Amino acid sequence: MPVEQAREEELLTIHQDAKISSAPLVILLPQSERTRFGTRILSGSQISPEYAALLIGLVIYTSAFIGEIVRAGIQAVPYGQIEAARSLGLTMPQTLRLIILPQALRVIIP
């Protein structure tokens, strides 16, 4: 295989990976361009693009913040609890639902 072709395929793979990882943005933007940046609300009123950008930014920031809180709450459950549930024959979804989440919610919710 020629070096140029290998390099082109490598770049194509990187581009495809980037496209897959940003799929929600790729899906969201074409929809919003049709309705003037997605600012038309069901009642017929419109919001400014600045407000929409602010709202999207705050939603992304808050979801990352809450995700970290949930992750920390789940990691606060001692691993011995998980091992005990597995030794009793619980599957991983059962362990998560019956053992991990009830204990993690006590840490997550102030």
Coordinates of N, CA and C in Angstrom, one line a residue:
M1 N 0.9 -1.2 0.0 CA 0.0 0.0 0.0 C 0.9 1.2 0.0
P2 N 0.7 2.2 -0.9 CA 1.5 3.4 -0.9 C 1.3 4.2 0.3
V3 N 2.3 5.0 0.6 CA 2.3 5.8 1.9 C 1.2 6.8 1.8
E4 N 1.0 7.4 0.6 CA 0.0 8.5 0.5 C -1.4 7.9 0.8
Q5 N -1.7 6.7 0.3 CA -3.0 6.1 0.5 C -3.2 5.7 2.0
A6 N -2.1 5.2 2.6 CA -2.2 4.8 4.0 C -2.5 6.1 4.8
R7 N -1.8 7.1 4.5 CA -2.0 8.4 5.3 C -3.4 8.9 5.1
E8 N -3.9 8.8 3.9 CA -5.3 9.3 3.6 C -6.3 8.4 4.3
E9 N -6.1 7.1 4.4 CA -7.0 6.2 5.1 C -7.0 6.5 6.6
E10 N -5.8 6.8 7.1 CA -5.6 7.1 8.5 C -6.4 8.4 8.9
L11 N -6.2 9.4 8.0 CA -6.9 10.7 8.2 C -8.4 10.5 8.1
L12 N -8.9 9.7 7.2 CA -10.3 9.4 7.1 C -10.8 8.7 8.3
T13 N -10.1 7.8 8.9 CA -10.5 7.1 10.1 C -10.6 8.1 11.2
I14 N -9.6 9.0 11.4 CA -9.7 10.0 12.4 C -10.9 10.9 12.2
H15 N -11.2 11.3 11.0 CA -12.3 12.2 10.7 C -13.6 11.5 11.0
Q16 N -13.7 10.2 10.7 CA -14.9 9.4 11.0 C -15.1 9.3 12.5
D17 N -14.0 9.1 13.3 CA -14.1 9.0 14.7 C -14.6 10.3 15.3
A18 N -14.1 11.4 14.8 CA -14.5 12.7 15.3 C -16.0 13.0 14.9
K19 N -16.4 12.5 13.8 CA -17.8 12.7 13.4 C -18.7 11.8 14.3
I20 N -18.3 10.7 14.6 CA -19.1 9.8 15.5 C -19.2 10.4 16.9
S21 N -18.1 10.9 17.4 CA -18.0 11.4 18.8 C -18.9 12.7 18.9
S22 N -19.0 13.4 17.8 CA -19.8 14.6 17.9 C -21.2 14.5 17.2
A23 N -21.7 13.3 17.2 CA -23.0 13.0 16.5 C -24.2 13.8 17.1
P24 N -24.3 14.0 18.4 CA -25.5 14.8 18.8 C -25.4 16.3 18.2
L25 N -24.2 16.9 18.1 CA -24.2 18.2 17.5 C -24.5 18.2 16.1
V26 N -24.0 17.1 15.4 CA -24.3 17.0 13.9 C -25.8 16.8 13.7
I27 N -26.5 16.2 14.6 CA -27.9 16.0 14.4 C -28.7 17.2 14.9
L28 N -28.2 17.9 15.9 CA -28.9 19.1 16.4 C -28.8 20.3 15.5
L29 N -27.6 20.6 14.9 CA -27.5 21.8 14.1 C -28.3 21.8 12.9
P30 N -28.4 20.8 12.0 CA -29.3 20.9 10.9 C -30.8 21.2 11.2
Q31 N -31.2 20.6 12.3 CA -32.6 20.9 12.7 C -32.8 22.3 13.1
S32 N -31.8 22.9 13.8 CA -32.0 24.2 14.3 C -31.9 25.3 13.2
E33 N -31.1 25.0 12.1 CA -31.0 25.9 11.0 C -32.3 26.1 10.3
R34 N -33.2 25.1 10.2 CA -34.4 25.2 9.5 C -35.4 26.2 10.2
T35 N -35.3 26.3 11.5 CA -36.3 27.1 12.3 C -35.6 28.3 12.9
R36 N -34.7 28.9 12.1 CA -34.0 30.1 12.6 C -33.3 29.9 13.9
F37 N -32.3 29.0 13.9 CA -31.5 28.6 15.1 C -32.4 27.9 16.2
G38 N -33.5 27.3 15.8 CA -34.3 26.6 16.8 C -35.0 27.5 17.8
T39 N -35.3 28.8 17.4 CA -35.8 29.7 18.4 C -37.3 29.8 18.4
R40 N -38.0 29.1 17.6 CA -39.4 29.2 17.6 C -40.0 28.2 18.6
I41 N -40.8 28.7 19.5 CA -41.3 28.0 20.6 C -42.8 27.6 20.2
L42 N -43.4 26.6 20.8 CA -44.7 26.1 20.4 C -45.7 27.2 20.4
S43 N -45.6 28.2 21.3 CA -46.6 29.3 21.3 C -46.4 30.3 20.2
G44 N -45.3 30.2 19.4 CA -45.1 31.1 18.3 C -44.2 32.2 18.6
S45 N -43.8 32.4 19.9 CA -42.8 33.4 20.2 C -41.4 32.9 19.9
Q46 N -40.5 33.9 19.8 CA -39.1 33.5 19.5 C -38.2 34.0 20.6
I47 N -37.1 33.2 20.8 CA -36.1 33.7 21.7 C -34.8 34.0 20.9
S48 N -34.0 34.9 21.5 CA -32.8 35.4 20.8 C -31.8 34.3 20.7
P49 N -31.0 34.3 19.6 CA -29.9 33.3 19.5 C -28.9 33.4 20.7
E50 N -28.7 34.6 21.3 CA -27.8 34.7 22.4 C -28.4 34.0 23.6
Y51 N -29.7 34.1 23.8 CA -30.3 33.3 24.9 C -30.2 31.8 24.7
A52 N -30.4 31.4 23.5 CA -30.3 30.0 23.2 C -28.9 29.5 23.4
A53 N -27.9 30.2 23.0 CA -26.5 29.8 23.3 C -26.2 29.8 24.8
L54 N -26.7 30.8 25.5 CA -26.5 30.8 27.0 C -27.2 29.6 27.6
L55 N -28.4 29.3 27.2 CA -29.1 28.1 27.7 C -28.4 26.8 27.4
I56 N -27.9 26.6 26.2 CA -27.2 25.4 25.8 C -25.9 25.3 26.7
G57 N -25.2 26.4 26.8 CA -24.0 26.4 27.6 C -24.2 26.0 29.1
L58 N -25.3 26.6 29.7 CA -25.6 26.3 31.1 C -26.0 24.9 31.2
V59 N -26.8 24.3 30.3 CA -27.2 22.9 30.3 C -26.0 22.0 30.3
I60 N -25.1 22.3 29.4 CA -23.9 21.4 29.3 C -23.1 21.5 30.6
Y61 N -22.8 22.7 31.1 CA -22.1 22.9 32.3 C -22.7 22.2 33.5
T62 N -24.0 22.4 33.6 CA -24.7 21.8 34.8 C -24.8 20.2 34.7
S63 N -24.9 19.7 33.5 CA -25.0 18.3 33.3 C -23.6 17.6 33.7
A64 N -22.5 18.3 33.3 CA -21.2 17.8 33.7 C -21.0 17.9 35.2
F65 N -21.5 18.9 35.8 CA -21.3 19.1 37.3 C -22.1 18.0 38.0
I66 N -23.4 17.8 37.6 CA -24.2 16.7 38.2 C -23.6 15.3 37.9
G67 N -23.1 15.1 36.7 CA -22.5 13.8 36.4 C -21.3 13.5 37.3
E68 N -20.5 14.5 37.7 CA -19.4 14.3 38.6 C -19.9 14.0 40.0
I69 N -21.0 14.6 40.4 CA -21.6 14.4 41.7 C -22.1 12.9 41.8
V70 N -22.8 12.5 40.7 CA -23.3 11.1 40.7 C -22.2 10.1 40.7
R71 N -21.1 10.4 39.9 CA -20.0 9.5 39.8 C -19.3 9.4 41.2
A72 N -19.1 10.5 41.9 CA -18.5 10.5 43.2 C -19.4 9.7 44.2
G73 N -20.7 9.8 44.1 CA -21.6 9.1 45.0 C -21.6 7.6 44.8
I74 N -21.5 7.2 43.5 CA -21.4 5.8 43.3 C -20.0 5.2 43.7
Q75 N -19.0 6.0 43.6 CA -17.6 5.5 44.0 C -17.5 5.6 45.5
A76 N -18.4 6.3 46.2 CA -18.4 6.3 47.7 C -18.9 5.0 48.3
V77 N -19.6 4.2 47.5 CA -20.0 2.9 48.1 C -18.8 2.0 48.2
P78 N -18.6 1.4 49.3 CA -17.4 0.5 49.5 C -17.5 -0.7 48.5
Y79 N -16.3 -1.1 48.0 CA -16.2 -2.2 47.0 C -16.7 -3.5 47.6
G80 N -16.5 -3.6 48.9 CA -16.9 -4.8 49.6 C -18.4 -5.1 49.5
Q81 N -19.2 -4.0 49.4 CA -20.7 -4.1 49.2 C -20.9 -4.8 47.8
I82 N -20.2 -4.4 46.8 CA -20.4 -4.9 45.5 C -20.0 -6.4 45.5
E83 N -18.8 -6.7 46.1 CA -18.4 -8.1 46.1 C -19.4 -9.0 46.9
A84 N -19.9 -8.4 48.0 CA -20.9 -9.2 48.7 C -22.2 -9.5 47.9
A85 N -22.6 -8.5 47.1 CA -23.8 -8.7 46.3 C -23.5 -9.7 45.2
R86 N -22.3 -9.6 44.6 CA -21.9 -10.6 43.5 C -21.8 -12.0 44.1
S87 N -21.3 -12.1 45.3 CA -21.2 -13.5 45.9 C -22.5 -14.1 46.2
L88 N -23.6 -13.2 46.4 CA -24.9 -13.7 46.6 C -25.6 -14.1 45.3
G89 N -24.9 -13.9 44.2 CA -25.5 -14.3 42.9 C -26.3 -13.2 42.2
L90 N -26.2 -12.0 42.7 CA -26.9 -10.9 42.0 C -26.1 -10.5 40.7
T91 N -26.9 -10.2 39.7 CA -26.3 -9.8 38.4 C -25.8 -8.3 38.6
M92 N -25.1 -7.8 37.7 CA -24.6 -6.4 37.8 C -25.7 -5.4 37.8
P93 N -26.8 -5.5 36.9 CA -27.9 -4.6 37.0 C -28.6 -4.7 38.4
Q94 N -28.8 -5.9 38.9 CA -29.4 -6.1 40.2 C -28.6 -5.4 41.3
T95 N -27.3 -5.6 41.2 CA -26.4 -5.0 42.2 C -26.5 -3.5 42.2
L96 N -26.5 -3.0 41.0 CA -26.6 -1.5 40.8 C -27.9 -1.0 41.4
R97 N -29.0 -1.7 41.1 CA -30.3 -1.2 41.5 C -30.6 -1.4 43.0
L98 N -30.2 -2.6 43.5 CA -30.6 -2.9 44.9 C -29.5 -2.6 45.9
I99 N -28.3 -2.5 45.5 CA -27.2 -2.3 46.5 C -26.5 -0.9 46.3
I100 N -26.0 -0.7 45.1 CA -25.2 0.5 44.9 C -26.0 1.8 45.0
L101 N -27.0 1.9 44.1 CA -27.8 3.2 44.0 C -28.5 3.6 45.3
P102 N -29.1 2.7 46.1 CA -29.7 3.2 47.4 C -28.6 3.8 48.3
Q103 N -27.4 3.2 48.4 CA -26.4 3.8 49.2 C -25.8 5.0 48.6
A104 N -25.7 5.1 47.3 CA -25.1 6.2 46.7 C -26.0 7.4 46.8
L105 N -27.3 7.2 46.7 CA -28.3 8.3 46.8 C -28.2 9.1 48.1
R106 N -27.8 8.3 49.2 CA -27.7 9.0 50.5 C -26.5 10.0 50.4
V107 N -25.5 9.7 49.6 CA -24.3 10.5 49.5 C -24.6 11.7 48.5
I108 N -25.3 11.3 47.4 CA -25.6 12.3 46.4 C -26.5 13.4 46.8
I109 N -27.6 13.0 47.5 CA -28.6 14.0 47.9 C -28.2 14.6 49.2
P110 N -28.0 15.9 49.3 CA -27.5 16.5 50.5 C -28.6 16.5 51.6

